[in-house]
Short mmCIF file of C-alpha atoms in Angstrom, two decimals:
data_model
loop_
_atom_site.label_atom_id
_atom_site.label_comp_id
_atom_site.label_asym_id
_atom_site.label_seq_id
_atom_site.Cartn_x
_atom_site.Cartn_y
_atom_site.Cartn_z
CA UNK A 1367 -57.60 13.60 31.24
CA UNK A 1368 -60.63 12.73 29.15
CA UNK A 1369 -63.36 15.36 29.24
CA UNK A 1370 -63.04 19.04 30.08
CA UNK A 1371 -59.76 20.81 29.47
CA UNK A 1372 -58.22 23.10 32.05
CA UNK A 1373 -55.64 25.68 30.98
CA UNK A 1374 -53.00 26.87 33.42
CA UNK A 1375 -52.50 30.60 33.95
CA UNK A 1376 -52.18 33.56 36.31
CA UNK A 1377 -55.26 35.18 37.81
CA UNK A 1378 -56.43 37.91 40.18
CA UNK A 1379 -59.66 37.57 42.17
CA UNK A 1380 -62.23 40.02 40.78
CA UNK A 1381 -65.50 38.82 42.36
CA UNK A 1382 -66.47 36.63 45.27
CA UNK A 1383 -70.07 35.42 45.49
CA UNK A 1384 -71.10 38.08 42.96
CA UNK A 1385 -69.60 41.01 44.85
CA UNK A 1386 -66.71 43.14 43.65
CA UNK A 1387 -66.15 44.33 47.23
CA UNK A 1388 -63.47 41.85 48.11
CA UNK A 1389 -62.34 40.93 51.60
CA UNK A 1390 -58.77 40.52 50.42
CA UNK A 1391 -56.44 40.74 47.47
CA UNK A 1392 -55.75 37.34 45.91
CA UNK A 1393 -53.40 36.39 43.08
CA UNK A 1394 -53.24 32.79 41.91
CA UNK A 1395 -50.77 31.17 39.51
CA UNK A 1396 -51.69 27.67 38.35
CA UNK A 1397 -48.72 26.30 36.40
CA UNK A 1398 -48.84 23.72 33.62
CA UNK A 1399 -46.64 21.40 35.73
CA UNK A 1400 -49.50 21.33 38.32
CA UNK A 1401 -47.72 23.49 40.86
CA UNK A 1402 -49.37 26.64 42.22
CA UNK A 1403 -48.49 29.90 43.93
CA UNK A 1404 -51.13 31.77 45.94
CA UNK A 1405 -50.46 35.35 47.05
CA UNK A 1406 -52.95 36.95 49.42
CA UNK A 1407 -53.17 40.15 51.42
CA UNK A 1408 -55.60 40.35 54.32
CA UNK A 1409 -55.19 43.21 56.79
CA UNK A 1410 -51.43 43.08 56.30
CA UNK A 1411 -48.74 45.09 54.64
CA UNK A 1412 -47.50 42.96 51.80
CA UNK A 1413 -48.62 39.51 50.75
CA UNK A 1414 -48.47 36.01 52.15
CA UNK A 1415 -47.24 33.39 49.71
CA UNK A 1416 -48.48 29.79 49.70
CA UNK A 1417 -47.23 27.10 47.32
CA UNK A 1418 -48.02 23.49 46.54
CA UNK A 1419 -49.45 21.23 43.88
CA UNK A 1420 -52.88 20.75 42.36
CA UNK A 1421 -54.69 18.07 40.39
CA UNK A 1422 -57.36 18.26 37.72
CA UNK A 1423 -60.03 15.55 37.56
CA UNK A 1424 -63.49 15.31 36.03
CA UNK A 1425 -66.59 15.95 38.16
CA UNK A 1426 -70.07 16.14 36.64
CA UNK A 1427 -68.48 16.62 33.19
CA UNK A 1428 -66.48 19.63 34.41
CA UNK A 1429 -62.88 20.06 35.50
CA UNK A 1430 -62.36 19.80 39.26
CA UNK A 1431 -59.32 21.40 40.91
CA UNK A 1432 -57.96 20.00 44.18
CA UNK A 1433 -54.71 20.95 45.83
CA UNK A 1434 -52.25 20.41 48.62
CA UNK A 1435 -50.01 23.04 50.18
CA UNK A 1436 -46.27 22.37 50.44
CA UNK A 1437 -46.70 21.51 54.15
CA UNK A 1438 -49.10 18.67 53.21
CA UNK A 1439 -52.32 20.49 54.17
CA UNK A 1440 -55.11 20.01 51.59
CA UNK A 1441 -57.04 22.98 50.23
CA UNK A 1442 -60.11 23.76 52.30
CA UNK A 1443 -62.24 22.69 49.32
CA UNK A 1444 -62.01 21.36 45.81
CA UNK A 1445 -63.24 23.72 43.11
CA UNK A 1446 -65.44 22.99 40.09
CA UNK A 1447 -64.37 25.00 37.04
CA UNK A 1448 -67.72 26.54 36.11
CA UNK A 1449 -66.21 28.35 33.12
CA UNK A 1450 -62.85 29.30 31.72
CA UNK A 1451 -61.72 31.52 28.86
CA UNK A 1452 -58.36 33.14 28.18
CA UNK A 1453 -59.54 36.14 30.24
CA UNK A 1454 -61.84 34.67 32.91
CA UNK A 1455 -61.92 31.77 35.39
CA UNK A 1456 -65.00 30.96 37.53
CA UNK A 1457 -64.60 28.43 40.33
CA UNK A 1458 -67.29 27.00 42.60
CA UNK A 1459 -66.30 25.64 46.00
CA UNK A 1460 -67.53 22.07 46.44
CA UNK A 1461 -67.96 22.46 50.19
CA UNK A 1462 -69.57 25.90 50.56
CA UNK A 1463 -70.80 26.60 47.03
CA UNK A 1464 -69.04 29.99 46.97
CA UNK A 1465 -68.26 31.34 43.51
CA UNK A 1466 -64.85 32.93 42.94
CA UNK A 1467 -64.31 34.81 39.70
CA UNK A 1468 -60.78 35.57 38.52
CA UNK A 1469 -59.52 37.62 35.59
CA UNK A 1470 -56.29 36.83 33.79
CA UNK A 1471 -53.41 38.93 35.11
CA UNK A 1472 -49.67 38.87 35.41
CA UNK A 1473 -48.73 38.82 39.07
CA UNK A 1474 -47.02 42.17 39.71
CA UNK A 1475 -43.49 42.27 41.08
CA UNK A 1476 -44.68 44.32 44.07
CA UNK A 1477 -46.86 41.34 45.05
CA UNK A 1478 -44.07 38.80 44.63
CA UNK A 1479 -41.54 41.09 46.32
CA UNK A 1480 -43.87 42.20 49.12
CA UNK A 1481 -43.97 38.92 51.02
CA UNK A 1482 -44.73 39.48 54.71
CA UNK A 1483 -42.95 37.20 57.15
CA UNK A 1484 -45.23 35.23 59.44
CA UNK A 1485 -44.22 36.90 62.70
CA UNK A 1486 -44.99 40.38 61.31
CA UNK A 1487 -48.59 39.65 60.28
CA UNK A 1488 -51.29 41.67 62.03
CA UNK A 1489 -53.44 38.56 62.51
CA UNK A 1490 -53.28 34.89 61.63
CA UNK A 1491 -54.25 34.23 58.06
CA UNK A 1492 -55.48 31.04 56.57
CA UNK A 1493 -55.06 30.42 52.85
CA UNK A 1494 -57.92 31.47 50.58
CA UNK A 1495 -58.13 28.07 48.86
#
């Protein structure tokens, strides 16, 4: 890709629209092979895991992330990479303009091991992305 560089990594959501009071716990692993794993917990015990692939293109001289879940469903939005360092990733939703800020983090084993099966969830969840 000519233009902005995007570095793969593992992240945890630290702010959403400027607030540190988060509606859910989100871990995101964006792999160098353009696969992703999304772990989220929303009013459930344990985490839901979503997987798929993502692409990186250039939009307004910035990296743009778009993705598709394994079941073929596209992400709800594409995300402009507003900034990225080794420790911080800021994404802006193209559709709603929401800003998600992530900090670099290893995804803990309790998150990976705490996957909740769909029929045990307290309410239907939709993926964060």
